[in-house]
Coordinates of C-alpha atoms in Angstrom, one line a residue:
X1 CA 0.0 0.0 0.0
X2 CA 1.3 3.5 -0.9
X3 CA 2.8 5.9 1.8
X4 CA 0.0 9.3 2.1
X5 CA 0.7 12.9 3.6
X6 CA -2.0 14.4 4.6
X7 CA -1.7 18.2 5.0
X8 CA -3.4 19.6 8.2
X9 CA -5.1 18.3 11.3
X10 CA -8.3 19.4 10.8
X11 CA -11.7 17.1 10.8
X12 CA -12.3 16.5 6.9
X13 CA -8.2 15.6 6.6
X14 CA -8.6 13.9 9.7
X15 CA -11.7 11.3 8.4
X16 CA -9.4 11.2 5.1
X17 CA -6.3 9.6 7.3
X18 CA -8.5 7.1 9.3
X19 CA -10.5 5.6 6.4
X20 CA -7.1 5.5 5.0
X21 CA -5.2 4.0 7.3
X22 CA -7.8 1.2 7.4
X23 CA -7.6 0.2 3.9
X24 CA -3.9 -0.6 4.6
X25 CA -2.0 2.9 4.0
X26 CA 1.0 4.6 5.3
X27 CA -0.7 8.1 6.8
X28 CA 1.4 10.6 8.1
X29 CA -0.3 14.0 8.7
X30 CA 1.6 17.4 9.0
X31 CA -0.1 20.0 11.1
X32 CA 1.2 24.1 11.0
X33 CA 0.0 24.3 14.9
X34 CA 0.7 22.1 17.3
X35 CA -2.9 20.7 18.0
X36 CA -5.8 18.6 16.0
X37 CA -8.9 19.9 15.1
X38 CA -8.7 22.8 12.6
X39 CA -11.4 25.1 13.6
X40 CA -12.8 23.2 16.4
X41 CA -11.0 24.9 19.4
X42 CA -11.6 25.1 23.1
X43 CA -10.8 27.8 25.2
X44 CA -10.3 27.8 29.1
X45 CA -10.1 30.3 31.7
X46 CA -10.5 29.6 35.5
X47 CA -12.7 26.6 35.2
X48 CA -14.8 27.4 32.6
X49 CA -14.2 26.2 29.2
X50 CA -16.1 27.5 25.8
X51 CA -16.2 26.0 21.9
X52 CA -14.1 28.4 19.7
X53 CA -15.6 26.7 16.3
X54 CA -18.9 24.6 15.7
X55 CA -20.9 24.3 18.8
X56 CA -24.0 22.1 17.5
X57 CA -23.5 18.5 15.2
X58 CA -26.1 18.3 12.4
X59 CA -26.0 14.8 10.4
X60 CA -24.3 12.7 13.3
X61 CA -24.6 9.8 10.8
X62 CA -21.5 11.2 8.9
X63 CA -19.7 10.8 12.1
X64 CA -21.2 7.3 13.4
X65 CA -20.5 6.2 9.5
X66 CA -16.7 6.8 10.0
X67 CA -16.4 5.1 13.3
X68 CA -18.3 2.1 12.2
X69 CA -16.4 2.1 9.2
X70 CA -13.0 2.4 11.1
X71 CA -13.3 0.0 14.2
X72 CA -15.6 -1.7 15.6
X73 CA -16.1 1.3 18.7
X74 CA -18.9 2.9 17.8
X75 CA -19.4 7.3 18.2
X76 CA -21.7 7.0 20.7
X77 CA -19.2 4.7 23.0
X78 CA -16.2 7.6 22.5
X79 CA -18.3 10.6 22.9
X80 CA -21.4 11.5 24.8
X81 CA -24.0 13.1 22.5
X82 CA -27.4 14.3 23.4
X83 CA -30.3 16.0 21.3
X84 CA -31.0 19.6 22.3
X85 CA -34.4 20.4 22.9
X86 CA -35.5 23.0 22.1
X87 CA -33.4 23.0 19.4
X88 CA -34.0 27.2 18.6
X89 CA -35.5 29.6 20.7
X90 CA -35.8 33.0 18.4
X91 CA -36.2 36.7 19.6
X92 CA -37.8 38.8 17.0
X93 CA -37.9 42.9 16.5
X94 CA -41.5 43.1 18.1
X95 CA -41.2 41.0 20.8
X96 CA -42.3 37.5 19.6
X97 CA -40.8 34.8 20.9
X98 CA -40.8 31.0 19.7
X99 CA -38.8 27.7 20.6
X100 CA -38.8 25.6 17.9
X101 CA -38.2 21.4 19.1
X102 CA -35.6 19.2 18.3
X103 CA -35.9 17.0 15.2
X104 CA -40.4 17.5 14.9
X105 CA -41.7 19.1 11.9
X106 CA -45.5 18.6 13.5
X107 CA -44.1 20.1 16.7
X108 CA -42.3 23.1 15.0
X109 CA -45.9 23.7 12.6
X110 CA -47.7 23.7 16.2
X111 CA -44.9 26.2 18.1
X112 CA -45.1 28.7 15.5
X113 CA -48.8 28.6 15.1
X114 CA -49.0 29.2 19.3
X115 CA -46.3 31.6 19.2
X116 CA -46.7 33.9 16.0
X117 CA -50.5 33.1 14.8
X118 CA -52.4 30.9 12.8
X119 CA -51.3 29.9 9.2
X120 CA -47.5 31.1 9.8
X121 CA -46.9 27.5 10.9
X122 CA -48.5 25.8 7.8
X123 CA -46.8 28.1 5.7
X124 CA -43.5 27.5 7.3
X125 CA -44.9 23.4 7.2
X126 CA -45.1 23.8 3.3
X127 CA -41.8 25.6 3.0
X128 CA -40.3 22.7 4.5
X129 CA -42.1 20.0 2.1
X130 CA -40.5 21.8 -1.2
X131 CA -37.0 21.8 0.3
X132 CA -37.3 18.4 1.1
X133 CA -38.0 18.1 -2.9
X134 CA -34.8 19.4 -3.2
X135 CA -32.7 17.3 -0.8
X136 CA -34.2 14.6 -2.7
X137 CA -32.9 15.8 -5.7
X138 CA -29.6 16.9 -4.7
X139 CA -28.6 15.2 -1.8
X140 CA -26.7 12.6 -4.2
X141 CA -24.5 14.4 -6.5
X142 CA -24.3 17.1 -3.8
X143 CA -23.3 15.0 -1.1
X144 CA -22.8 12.2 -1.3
X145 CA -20.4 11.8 -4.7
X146 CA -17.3 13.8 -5.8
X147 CA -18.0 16.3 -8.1
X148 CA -18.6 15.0 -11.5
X149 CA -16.6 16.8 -14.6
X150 CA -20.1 17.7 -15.7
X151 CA -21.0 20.0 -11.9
X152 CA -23.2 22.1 -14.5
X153 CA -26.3 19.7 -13.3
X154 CA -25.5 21.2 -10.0
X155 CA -26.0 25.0 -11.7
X156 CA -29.9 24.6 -12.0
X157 CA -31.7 25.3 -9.0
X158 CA -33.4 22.1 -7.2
X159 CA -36.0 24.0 -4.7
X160 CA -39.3 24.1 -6.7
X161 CA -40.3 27.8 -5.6
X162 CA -44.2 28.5 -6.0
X163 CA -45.1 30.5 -9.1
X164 CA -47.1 33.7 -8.7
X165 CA -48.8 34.7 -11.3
X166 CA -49.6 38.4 -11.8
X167 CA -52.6 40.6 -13.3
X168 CA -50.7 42.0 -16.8
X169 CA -47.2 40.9 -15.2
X170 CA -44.9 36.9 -15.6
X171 CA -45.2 35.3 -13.0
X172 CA -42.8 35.7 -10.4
X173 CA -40.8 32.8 -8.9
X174 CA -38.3 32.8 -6.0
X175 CA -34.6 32.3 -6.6
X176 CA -32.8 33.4 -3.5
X177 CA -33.1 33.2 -0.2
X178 CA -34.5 36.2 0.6
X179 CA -37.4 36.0 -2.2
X180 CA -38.6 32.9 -0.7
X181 CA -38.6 35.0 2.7
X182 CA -40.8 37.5 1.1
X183 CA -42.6 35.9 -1.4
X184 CA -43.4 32.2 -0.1
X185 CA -43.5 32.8 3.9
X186 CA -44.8 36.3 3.9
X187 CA -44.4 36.6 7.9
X188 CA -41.6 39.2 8.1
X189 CA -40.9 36.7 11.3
X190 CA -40.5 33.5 9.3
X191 CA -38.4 35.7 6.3
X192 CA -36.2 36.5 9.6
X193 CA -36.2 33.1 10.9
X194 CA -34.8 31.8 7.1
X195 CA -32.4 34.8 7.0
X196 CA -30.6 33.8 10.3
X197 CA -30.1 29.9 8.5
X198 CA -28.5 31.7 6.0
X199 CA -26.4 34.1 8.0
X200 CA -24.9 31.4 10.6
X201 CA -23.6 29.4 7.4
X202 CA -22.2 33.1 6.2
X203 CA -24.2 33.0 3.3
X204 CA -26.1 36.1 2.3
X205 CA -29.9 35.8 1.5
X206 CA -30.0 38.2 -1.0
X207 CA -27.5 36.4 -3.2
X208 CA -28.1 32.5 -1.7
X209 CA -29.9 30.4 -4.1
X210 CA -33.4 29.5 -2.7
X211 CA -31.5 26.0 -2.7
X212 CA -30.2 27.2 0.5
X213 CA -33.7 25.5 1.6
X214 CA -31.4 22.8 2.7
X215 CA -29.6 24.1 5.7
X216 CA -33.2 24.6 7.8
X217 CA -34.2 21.4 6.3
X218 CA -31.5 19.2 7.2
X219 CA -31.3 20.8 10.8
X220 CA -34.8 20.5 11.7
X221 CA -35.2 16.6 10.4
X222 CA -31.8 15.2 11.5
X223 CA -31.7 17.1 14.7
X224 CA -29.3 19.3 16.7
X225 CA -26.9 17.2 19.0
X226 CA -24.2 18.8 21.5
X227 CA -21.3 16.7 22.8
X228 CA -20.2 16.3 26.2
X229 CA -17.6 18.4 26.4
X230 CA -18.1 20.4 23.6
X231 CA -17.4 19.7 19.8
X232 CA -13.6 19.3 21.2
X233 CA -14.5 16.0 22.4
X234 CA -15.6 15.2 18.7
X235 CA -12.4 16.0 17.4
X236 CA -10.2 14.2 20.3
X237 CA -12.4 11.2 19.0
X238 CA -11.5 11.7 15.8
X239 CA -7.9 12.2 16.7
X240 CA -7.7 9.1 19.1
X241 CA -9.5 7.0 16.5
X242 CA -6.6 8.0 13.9
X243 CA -3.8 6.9 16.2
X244 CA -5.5 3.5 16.9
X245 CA -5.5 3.5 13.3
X246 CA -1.6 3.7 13.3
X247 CA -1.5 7.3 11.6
X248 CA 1.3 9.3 12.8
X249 CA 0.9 13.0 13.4
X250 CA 3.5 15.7 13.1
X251 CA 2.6 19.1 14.8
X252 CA 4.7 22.1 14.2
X253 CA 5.5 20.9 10.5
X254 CA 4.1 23.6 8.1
X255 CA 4.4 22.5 4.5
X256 CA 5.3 25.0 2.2
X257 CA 4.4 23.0 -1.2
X258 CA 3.8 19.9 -2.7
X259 CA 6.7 18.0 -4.2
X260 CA 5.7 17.2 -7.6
X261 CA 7.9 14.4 -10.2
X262 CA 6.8 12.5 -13.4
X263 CA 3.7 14.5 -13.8
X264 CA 2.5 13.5 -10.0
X265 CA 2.2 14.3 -6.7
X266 CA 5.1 13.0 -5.0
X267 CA 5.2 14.0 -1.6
X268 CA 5.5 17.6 0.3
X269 CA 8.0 19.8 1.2
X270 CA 8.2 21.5 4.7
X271 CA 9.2 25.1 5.5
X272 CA 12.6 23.9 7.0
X273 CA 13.1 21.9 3.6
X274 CA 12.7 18.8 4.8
X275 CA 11.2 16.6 1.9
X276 CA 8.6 13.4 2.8
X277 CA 7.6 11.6 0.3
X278 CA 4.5 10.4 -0.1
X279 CA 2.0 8.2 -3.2
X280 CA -1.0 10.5 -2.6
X281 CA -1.2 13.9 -1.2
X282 CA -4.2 15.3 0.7
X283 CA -4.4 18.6 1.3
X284 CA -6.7 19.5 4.0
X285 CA -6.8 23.5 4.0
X286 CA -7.2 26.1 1.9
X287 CA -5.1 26.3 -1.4
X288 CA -2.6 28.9 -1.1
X289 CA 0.0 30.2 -4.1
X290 CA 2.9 28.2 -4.3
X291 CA 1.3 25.2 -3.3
X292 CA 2.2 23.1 -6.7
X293 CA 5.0 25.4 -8.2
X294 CA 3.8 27.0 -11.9
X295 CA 0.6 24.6 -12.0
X296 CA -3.1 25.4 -11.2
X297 CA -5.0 22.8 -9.4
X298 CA -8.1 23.0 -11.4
X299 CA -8.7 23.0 -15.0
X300 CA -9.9 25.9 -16.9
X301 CA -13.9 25.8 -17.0
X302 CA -13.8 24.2 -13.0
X303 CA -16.1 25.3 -10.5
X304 CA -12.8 26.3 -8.6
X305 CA -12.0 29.1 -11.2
X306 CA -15.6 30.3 -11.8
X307 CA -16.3 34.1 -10.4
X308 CA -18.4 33.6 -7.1
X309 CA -21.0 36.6 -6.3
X310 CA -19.4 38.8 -3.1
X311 CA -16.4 36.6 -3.5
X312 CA -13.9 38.1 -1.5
X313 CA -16.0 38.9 1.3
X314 CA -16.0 35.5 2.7
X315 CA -17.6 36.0 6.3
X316 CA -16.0 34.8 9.6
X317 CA -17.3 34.4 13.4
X318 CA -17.1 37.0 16.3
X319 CA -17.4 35.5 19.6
X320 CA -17.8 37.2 23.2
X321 CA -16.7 34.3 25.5
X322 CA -18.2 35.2 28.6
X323 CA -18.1 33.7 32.6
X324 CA -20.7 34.3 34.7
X325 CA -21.5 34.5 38.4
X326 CA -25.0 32.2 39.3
X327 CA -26.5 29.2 38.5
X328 CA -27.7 27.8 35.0
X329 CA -31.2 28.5 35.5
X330 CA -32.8 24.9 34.7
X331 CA -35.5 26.5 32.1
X332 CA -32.6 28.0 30.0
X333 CA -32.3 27.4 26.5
X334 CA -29.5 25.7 24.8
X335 CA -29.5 27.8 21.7
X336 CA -31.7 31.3 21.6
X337 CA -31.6 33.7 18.3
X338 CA -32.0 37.4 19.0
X339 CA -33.1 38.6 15.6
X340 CA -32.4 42.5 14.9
X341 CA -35.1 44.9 13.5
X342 CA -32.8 46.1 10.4
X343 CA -31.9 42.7 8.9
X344 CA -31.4 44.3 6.0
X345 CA -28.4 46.9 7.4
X346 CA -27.1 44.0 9.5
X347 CA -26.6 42.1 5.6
X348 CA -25.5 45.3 3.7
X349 CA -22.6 45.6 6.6
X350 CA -21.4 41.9 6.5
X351 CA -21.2 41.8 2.9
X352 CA -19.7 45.0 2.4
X353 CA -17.3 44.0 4.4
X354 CA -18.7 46.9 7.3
X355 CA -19.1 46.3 11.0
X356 CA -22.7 45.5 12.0
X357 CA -24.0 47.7 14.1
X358 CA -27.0 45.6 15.2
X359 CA -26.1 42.0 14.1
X360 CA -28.3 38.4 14.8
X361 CA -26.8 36.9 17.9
X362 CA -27.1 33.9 18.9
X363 CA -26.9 32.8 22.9
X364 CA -25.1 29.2 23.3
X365 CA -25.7 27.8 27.1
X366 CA -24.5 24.2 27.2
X367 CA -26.2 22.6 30.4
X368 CA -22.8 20.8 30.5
X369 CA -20.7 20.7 34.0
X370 CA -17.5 20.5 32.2
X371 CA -18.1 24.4 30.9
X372 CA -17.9 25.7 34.2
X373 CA -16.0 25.4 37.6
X374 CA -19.5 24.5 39.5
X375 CA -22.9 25.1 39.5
X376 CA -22.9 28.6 41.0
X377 CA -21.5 29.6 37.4
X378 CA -22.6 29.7 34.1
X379 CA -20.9 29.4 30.4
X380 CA -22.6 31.5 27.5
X381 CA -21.2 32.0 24.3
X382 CA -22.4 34.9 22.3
X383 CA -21.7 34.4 18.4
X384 CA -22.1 36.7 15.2
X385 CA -21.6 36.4 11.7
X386 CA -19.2 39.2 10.4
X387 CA -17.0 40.8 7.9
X388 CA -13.5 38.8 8.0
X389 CA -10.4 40.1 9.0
X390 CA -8.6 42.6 6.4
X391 CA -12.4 43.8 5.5
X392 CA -12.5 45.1 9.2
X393 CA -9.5 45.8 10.7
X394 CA -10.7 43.2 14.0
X395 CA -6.9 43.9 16.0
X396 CA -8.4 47.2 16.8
X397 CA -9.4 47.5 20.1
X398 CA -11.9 50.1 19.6
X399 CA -13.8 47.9 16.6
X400 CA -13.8 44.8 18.8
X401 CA -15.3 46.2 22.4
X402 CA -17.5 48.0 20.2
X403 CA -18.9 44.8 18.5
X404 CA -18.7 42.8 21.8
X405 CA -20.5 45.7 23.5
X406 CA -23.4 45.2 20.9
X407 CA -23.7 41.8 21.5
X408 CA -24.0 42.0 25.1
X409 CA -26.8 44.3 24.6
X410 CA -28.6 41.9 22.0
X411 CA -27.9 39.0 24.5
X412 CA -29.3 40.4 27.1
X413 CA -32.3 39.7 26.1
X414 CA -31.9 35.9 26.3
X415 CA -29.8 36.6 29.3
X416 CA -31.2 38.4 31.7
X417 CA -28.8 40.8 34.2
X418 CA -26.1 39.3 32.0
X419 CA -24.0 42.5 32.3
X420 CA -24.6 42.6 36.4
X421 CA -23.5 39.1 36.5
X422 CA -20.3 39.2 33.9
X423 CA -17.1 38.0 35.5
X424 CA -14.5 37.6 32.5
X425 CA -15.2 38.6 28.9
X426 CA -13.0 36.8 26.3
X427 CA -13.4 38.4 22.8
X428 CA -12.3 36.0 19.6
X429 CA -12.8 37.7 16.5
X430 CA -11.9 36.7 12.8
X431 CA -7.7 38.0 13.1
X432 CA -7.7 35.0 16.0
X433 CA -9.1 32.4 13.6
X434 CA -6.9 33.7 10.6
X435 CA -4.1 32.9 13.0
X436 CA -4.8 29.6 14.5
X437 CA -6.3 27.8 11.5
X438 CA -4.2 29.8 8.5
X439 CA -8.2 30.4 6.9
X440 CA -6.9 33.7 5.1
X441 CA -9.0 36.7 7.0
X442 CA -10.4 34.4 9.2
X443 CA -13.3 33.1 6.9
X444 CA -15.9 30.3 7.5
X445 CA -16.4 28.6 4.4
X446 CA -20.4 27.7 4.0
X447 CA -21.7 24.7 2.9
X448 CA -22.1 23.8 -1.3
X449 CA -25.3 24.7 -2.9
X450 CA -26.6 23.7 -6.2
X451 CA -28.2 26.3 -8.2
X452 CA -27.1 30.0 -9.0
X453 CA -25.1 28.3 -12.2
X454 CA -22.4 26.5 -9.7
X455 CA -21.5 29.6 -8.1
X456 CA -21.6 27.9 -4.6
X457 CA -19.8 24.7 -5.0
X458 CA -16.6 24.2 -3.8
X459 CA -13.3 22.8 -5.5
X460 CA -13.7 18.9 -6.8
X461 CA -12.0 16.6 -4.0
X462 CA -9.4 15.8 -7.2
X463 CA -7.7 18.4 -8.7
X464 CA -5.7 18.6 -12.2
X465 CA -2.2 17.3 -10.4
X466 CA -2.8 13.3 -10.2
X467 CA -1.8 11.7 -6.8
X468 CA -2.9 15.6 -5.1
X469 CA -6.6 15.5 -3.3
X470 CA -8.3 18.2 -1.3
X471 CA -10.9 17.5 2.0
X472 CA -12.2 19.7 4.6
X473 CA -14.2 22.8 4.2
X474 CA -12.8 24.3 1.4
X475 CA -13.8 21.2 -0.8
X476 CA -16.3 19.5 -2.0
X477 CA -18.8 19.6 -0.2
X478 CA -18.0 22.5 1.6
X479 CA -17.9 24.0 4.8
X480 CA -19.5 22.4 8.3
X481 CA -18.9 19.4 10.6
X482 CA -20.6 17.3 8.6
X483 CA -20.2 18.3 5.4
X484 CA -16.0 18.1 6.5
X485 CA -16.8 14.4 7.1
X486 CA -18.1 13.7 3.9
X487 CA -15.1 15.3 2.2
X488 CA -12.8 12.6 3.9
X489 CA -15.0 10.1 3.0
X490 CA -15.1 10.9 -0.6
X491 CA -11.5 11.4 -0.9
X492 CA -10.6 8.3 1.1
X493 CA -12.7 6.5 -1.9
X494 CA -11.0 8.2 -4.8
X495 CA -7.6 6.9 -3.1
X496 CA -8.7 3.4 -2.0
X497 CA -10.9 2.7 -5.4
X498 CA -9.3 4.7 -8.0
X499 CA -11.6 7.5 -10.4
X500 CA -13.9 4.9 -11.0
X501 CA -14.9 5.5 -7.4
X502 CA -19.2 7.2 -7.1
X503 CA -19.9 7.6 -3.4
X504 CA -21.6 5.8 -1.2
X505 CA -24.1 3.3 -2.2

């Protein structure tokens, strides 16, 4: 079997080098920091302990799939996972409120009918029944297969929006986001409610295909599920089911290209110049210049070298870590939304690369013991979606109190006396992201979308150097826990079974 490098630690590059390692190769991954996990980070400060990354796992199947598929341990025997429920409680403008549960369309129908009035449920109901036409449709050669030469299926749109005819006028049918907001849910609420799906993948609604149906979809049948511990745990798993596996980790070993010979990937090069070679290369992070000396990875007419609307103002995450004084209170809500009255300004700012000045926040608050030093303290996370680093200059002191500052205002309406009972305030913006994970400015890469002709696919898991690979969240299929778990699936297939290799069955 041949010897592989993997390049970087993170969770896509890190399902690549277990199902790897399994089929009989040589893995040996090289890491820039000195730590597994990519973007999943854990912070800690005087007993309490926060998620830097992902906080919630949607499609646990992608993770059970790669422990079944790599020992006989099961996930739910290395990691403690439990459904929240609620899984969303939202804050609008006018002073709504709703909790949406865990994993029940009939229950979510019935919770916005209570909470916001007859018919928005039903509408919200029916919503949910055309994007589940399009996971039907896409879910395949979206998911679940590595990108076919022919991605230009992918271009056409799978949500089926409503068509409204019009006295004198065509009809009008939605195509983005934010026309199936106003169009096909009506509710300013329920617009709001599909905004903030869009906004916490950093996508914007005005410009995200209506495909983006899918995210709400997918969270609200397959659940929301918190780890014990946090997503860290998750990634220790990972990490520990790798070394089991026999794959050998090297921290502190940035690689500044990939060695190529004969036409072929032939191992990588490190900054020090040390050269290890390798049969296959997998490249788990973002491409950078340089990478393969005087080639392009893709081909001409690739998705990777189409133009991408608002490329270039790839959004990132602010977080306001905070520790507070008193107790969990035991009706507190895992995951609350607080949804601003200008959605509109809050988009314009993000994607002009602006600071928001009255941004969606959502309110993390894990009933987990492990957050906190004991149970006369509490662990919230506040979390935005913002302009990346370079758009915003997010080292200057000024710019980040005033965003954390805005935060804490929005929050406290999920939290009450949460300024009264603030002990220690820990501020991670997208300059601390772009420095532990490399993610130029700190972006988030969101999830692959058909529709909008391909504009919001990622990169094909092969690219045009043979023996070179790419997994995690700047690959096919994009960005997310789960979606980084399907990219080390897929490429762990094209490795093991050749081009001839179409996905799971």
């Amino acid at each position: 079997m041949a010897r592989i490098a993997v390049i970087g630690a993170g969770m896509g590059a890190m399902a690549a080098a277990a199902r790897l390692a399994v089929a009989g190769h040589r893995v040996t991954v090289y890491e820039r920091s000195e730590t597994f996990g990519g973007s999943v980070g854990r912070y800690a400060h005087e007993g309490f302990a926060f998620d830097t990354g992902p906080t919630l796992l949607h499609l646990p199947a992608v993770y059970r799939d790669l422990f079944v598929k790599t020992g006989k341990e099961p996930l739910e025997r290395c990691v403690t996972m439990t459904q929240v429920d609620p899984a969303s409680r939202h804050l609008f403008a006018d002073g709504t409120a709703v909790s949406l549960p865990n994993a029940s369309r009939a229950g979510v129908v019935s919770a916005l009918d209570g909470a916001l009035g007859g018919g928005v449920g039903a509408a919200w109901g029916e919503f949910l029944d055309r994007a589940r036409d399009a996971w039907d449709r896409s879910r395949r050669p979206l998911l679940e297969e590595p990108l076919r030469p022919d991605w230009q299926v992918l271009g056409r749109d799978p949500y089926p929006a409503l068509r409204r005819r019009r006295l004198l006028r065509s009809a009008r049918q939605a195509g983005t986001v934010a026309e199936v907001g106003a169009w096909e849910l009506a509710d300013p609420r329920l617009a709001a409610l599909l905004d903030g799906y869009a906004l916490s993948y950093g996508l914007d609604p005005l410009r995200a295909p209506a495909a983006a149906a899918l995210l709400p979809y997918m969270e609200e049948t397959f659940g929301s599920w918190y780890v014990a511990g946090g997503m860290r745990a998750l990634a220790q798993a990972v990490y520990e089911r790798c070394l089991a596996r026999k794959v050998e980790f090297v921290f502190g070993a940035e690689v500044a290209r990939v060695v190529e010979k004969d036409g072929r990937a032939a191992g990588v090069e490190l900054m020090d110049g040390t050269v290890a070679e390798a049969g296959h290369v997998v490249l788990g992070a973002r491409p950078w210049p340089g990478l393969v000396p005087g080639q392009e990875l893709w081909h001409d007419g690739d998705v990777a070298v189409r133009p991408r609307p608002g490329e270039g103002v790839v959004p990132g995450r602010f977080l306001v870590l905070l520790s507070l004084r008193g107790a969990r209170p035991a009706d507190a809500v895992h995951r609350t939304l607080v949804h601003p009255e200008d959605g509109a300004a809050e988009r314009a700012a993000v994607f002009g690369g602006r600071l928001a000045e009255r941004p969606t926040v959502t309110v993390l608050r894990p009933d987990d013991p492990s957050t906190r030093p004991d149970d006369a303290h509490e662990a919230v996370t506040l979390m935005a979606t913002v302009a990346p680093h370079g758009a915003v200059d997010w080292t200057d002191p000024a710019v980040r109190e005033r965003c954390a500052d805005a935060l804490i205002e929005a929050a406290a309406a999920a939290v009450p006396g949460i300024r009264e009972r603030l002990l220690h305030a820990e501020v991670r913006t997208p300059a601390e992201t772009a420095a532990d994970t490399g993610a130029e400015g700190g972006s988030v890469p969101a999830p692959a979308l058909a529709g909008a002709g391909g504009a919001y696919l990622h990169p094909g898991n092969r690219t045009r150097l043979p023996g070179l690979y790419t997994a995690g969240g700047w690959a096919h299929p994009g960005g997310g826990l789960a979606h980084a778990g399907m990219s080390g699936a897929l490429v762990a297939g094209l490795i093991v079974e050749g081009d001839g290799f179409r996905g799971s069955q």
